Steps between C-alpha positions, in 0.01 A plus 500: 500500500840659547576654836502883488835674492390716794401203721700376799615851592675560169316830463756644743774455241294679236443784745876515557559531125257792475673663797836460327362669189369793699828533692700504178265759352546718806878463473495601134283802577741589776791497258306713252414748775866525612623564145218749442591694811868507406414621149262770626754631753779515240737313733827387349572230762325247720514513878583192707144481633345510152754249376416259784128545430548428131715195582233365735230546236710319239553218755124474546462451125769229498364319807155518350620308194653234727188477715273483197684203349547314829140538617364416155707180490396413854134552415526298178690208651263475798201495268656252257599271789142490631354465151741219412388309808136564407562348155674195646232443763228530235683252274527250787124520559382475138237240428620209289324630188653845545844356572484294180384798295777739597840484344783435742737715295239777509487477877878529511470809279258653750746440782780669302400712201174633640661584831779682318251706300310597816823586680618718209171687496519580872869598496534663157142614442279552802766634735646762259146594407418579862824690564501695175126554534572697816770691310263579214233625737745742658633603155150571369418713801831684464462570128142613552619763748772622258297520178210306345678478162789310658250260656335439162840440336576245770163321497442476125778242431388302805146472364635393160719244677198345674308459172798376299609249765148364525479436125845341474436316825206308352731366231763419762241311703412277205864435409588427863217247519623330182860490628379347825300238309806407293715481811246276670494264200878476507501429876231233467680327214837512678356370827331210323804407294735506799259271682478262202870507409536123514210451258649754257841331506351151468307596188786717366287815474757754619511668160122530473465643848791736435326637191178549692688680778674722244165587338348597833814693586477695174136583569590624848788702356271664243237585763760647737659707222160641402429584860840666531423707189174627650676567829765697311234712332352581840839605640582706193159669514547590866851631436366717218234642733764567764701708253182672385415592860840663551472685166151632578603620845798685354301662217210603722734620773713717270190649339373591844833664581490699174144605584628600845248269666775294658836596647805335344621366836156343559518334160842360586369351825196352329706345219759362742239333718307378195809346341574315822142377531464407134822301509343283769186457293714295262467224757132485414581422137442128564205558731239368258722208405530392864129551552416294191720207602356520851145496361571189291649327806206596723245371247682166476519471878130581532422223252713267709327595825162444332579127477292282732663390823419238757265658751648449845237466768516476876697199620306271728529136594267255326290294737436126483665209321627582153264429211503639146177482299460556127153562357481518122838668515635597160766709331385568145742369241704306756283233659132406502270528809570272793313434824697316766641535850842458661501394866784552744651153431397454137728328253393596148657426163433740212526341157410584142650549154748775428327837481202392710580760765669309782759768570237774471277321751787471748586867446136588566492291819822680603320834465713616208235483226151639577187310407289628213194303613386299802646526848781374719483505879737419783322398819182645353655842426518621140863538396421850368444605861837369614817705482785363290722458806230318688432274203867424440531379860263216416624393156842427351570420134796308360529587132745610233283814487653589840874445433794528734661838561853615443673488838604253764346161565390621844321798347305272265410234755371741762349754262171592667537236772324572828603393849833348405545212743832314473353153560215562257738633233724193534198271468397672177853484357513126579157444349601677177833316481710815533685449827780274368532708182542822697760341729712418195499856370821696576301809595197319641198728535707790365534335159405745226216428257469657159172642375232226486756261651657447158822366661307210659353180361125476447467259790681724749300803385177311562610386848590857596168637371310229688692569821439874458125436478491262799700740718211748468282250694209506254162334547482419128798390292466532121744307281524586132645278228878504471760313299664399829203272574638253245782427745438190713661666803267802469203265465600318819537834680149604394363174637652592835349848479157350422533281807650740753371847410222598738292710267324478164683425175386558143759372252499520120650157445436174319749299708344157571675481837304802625159373395499250785550787743231732358133514592383700197584525134409813307507432126497807276436517129384776269130455577453371854659412831444158652548480875505147637597347830773239538552251779627684806849428619518340842608798707620277787775358274640830388760542773589821678343827388681826430286744695455816297199646675708723728445866428776760524 
C-alpha cells in the first residue's frame, strides 16, 4: 500500500496551507471593509494610516500566494521522495516470479511519470483546493449575511461545475489510462530494442523496428491528442461556468438594488470581492484533470506494491555443520522431484540434456526459485523459515542469470562481500587467475566495466563472477553452465577450486576432468533424477584449503 500523504508529519504542511487560505480570506475581507467604510463616509481621500493598512493587507495576499506555492512544492517533493524510495525498496525485494512478471520500463515509468502525476496533484490540485476551500467558506458566509439570493447565484454554478466535471472526468480517466498504456508499450519496446541493438544490426532489421516504433508512436500520439481534447472540454466548461457565475451575481445584485433590498455600495463591494475570488477559481479548472492522472498513477502503484516480495525474517546464525537436504523437491515445469543431500564438503556434478532443468535446480538451491512441491532444508531448518539475508550468507551462485554490474572492477568483485580481509582477498584473486590480469590493467581495480561486463571476454567475466561468489565466504558454491567452461584455462581453474575450496560445490558441468573430483553425479532428464555416488577424491592429496567458513 502507498504511504499516506499525511504520514511522517506532513499533516503540518497541509495545516499551514489551510492557515494561509484563512489569512488571505481575512486580508480580503479587511480590504472590503476599508473600502466600504470609505464609501459610506463619503471621503474623497485616503489617510496615511488607512493606506498603510491597505498596503499591509495586499502584502498578506501576495505573501500568501508565495507561501502556498512554496509549501505545496515542499510537501509534494517530500512525499514523492519517500514514495520513490518505497518503490525502489519494494522492487529490490520482489520475489523472482514477481520480478520476472513486471516490466522494467513500467517500473521506470512509476519512478518518473507516476511521481510527476502525484506531485502535480499535490501542488496544482490538493493545495489550491485547501487554500481556495478556505476562501470559499468565508465567501459563502459573507454572501449569506448580505443576501440569500447572492448566495444562491454564487453556489448554483459551483454545483453545476461539480456534476459536469465528474461526468467529463470519467471520460478523461479512461483516455488517460489508454495514453499511459500506449506510453508504456513504447517504453518497453524502446528499452528492449536498445538492449538488443547488436542483434538488430546483425540481422539488418533497423527498418522493421523503425516502422514498429513509428506505429507505437502514432498510437501514443492519438491517445494523447484525445486526452488533450477531453481536457480542453473540461477547461472550457469551467471557464464558461466562471463567466456564468459573474453574470448571475451581477444580474441578481442589480435586481436587488432596483428592489432597494441592497445598497449600491454594498453591491460594488460584493462584486469586487467576488471577481477577485472567482479569478482565483480559474486555477481549479484543471483540478479534475490532476486528480484523474493522480488516480491512475496511484492504482498502478498499488498494483505494483501488491506484487509478492521476499519475506525477510529475523537474522540468526545457523548452528552445526552445513548440510542441505532435498526431499522430493520439485518446481513444476522446470525439473522433476529429487531427493538428495549436500554435505559441507560435497563435490556434486549436475548433468542432463538441455532443458532438463539444471539451471532451475541451481536457482532453487540458491533460494531464488521457490519449490512447488517437496521440501528443502539447511541444517534441518526449512528454507521457508530462513530470511533471504540469512540464506544468502550460506549459498553463492555463479551464473549468467546473475551478471556483472556497470561500474568498477572493485565494485563487482566485492559486491556483497563480508569481512574483507586483504590476505583472503589476494588468495581468492590468485585462485581465480585474476591477480596478474589486474596488475596489467592501467587503472587496476578502478577499471570500468560496462553493463553485464560486455567489454570483457567470456573467460574474464566468469573468473570475476566466481571470485565475487567466493569472496562472500559461502558454505555452498553453485556453478551454472557457461560458455567459458570450454576454455582449458577455465577448466584447470575449476579443478583448483574443487580441490581447495573448503565447502560444498554443486556444478552443472560435463567436464571429464571434474568427474574424478566429484563424489556424486545427479543426472536429470524429463522424467526422473538419478543420484549416484562416485569414487571419493583422496582429500589428503588436494593441497592447501581456502578457508571460507569465517563469518563476518
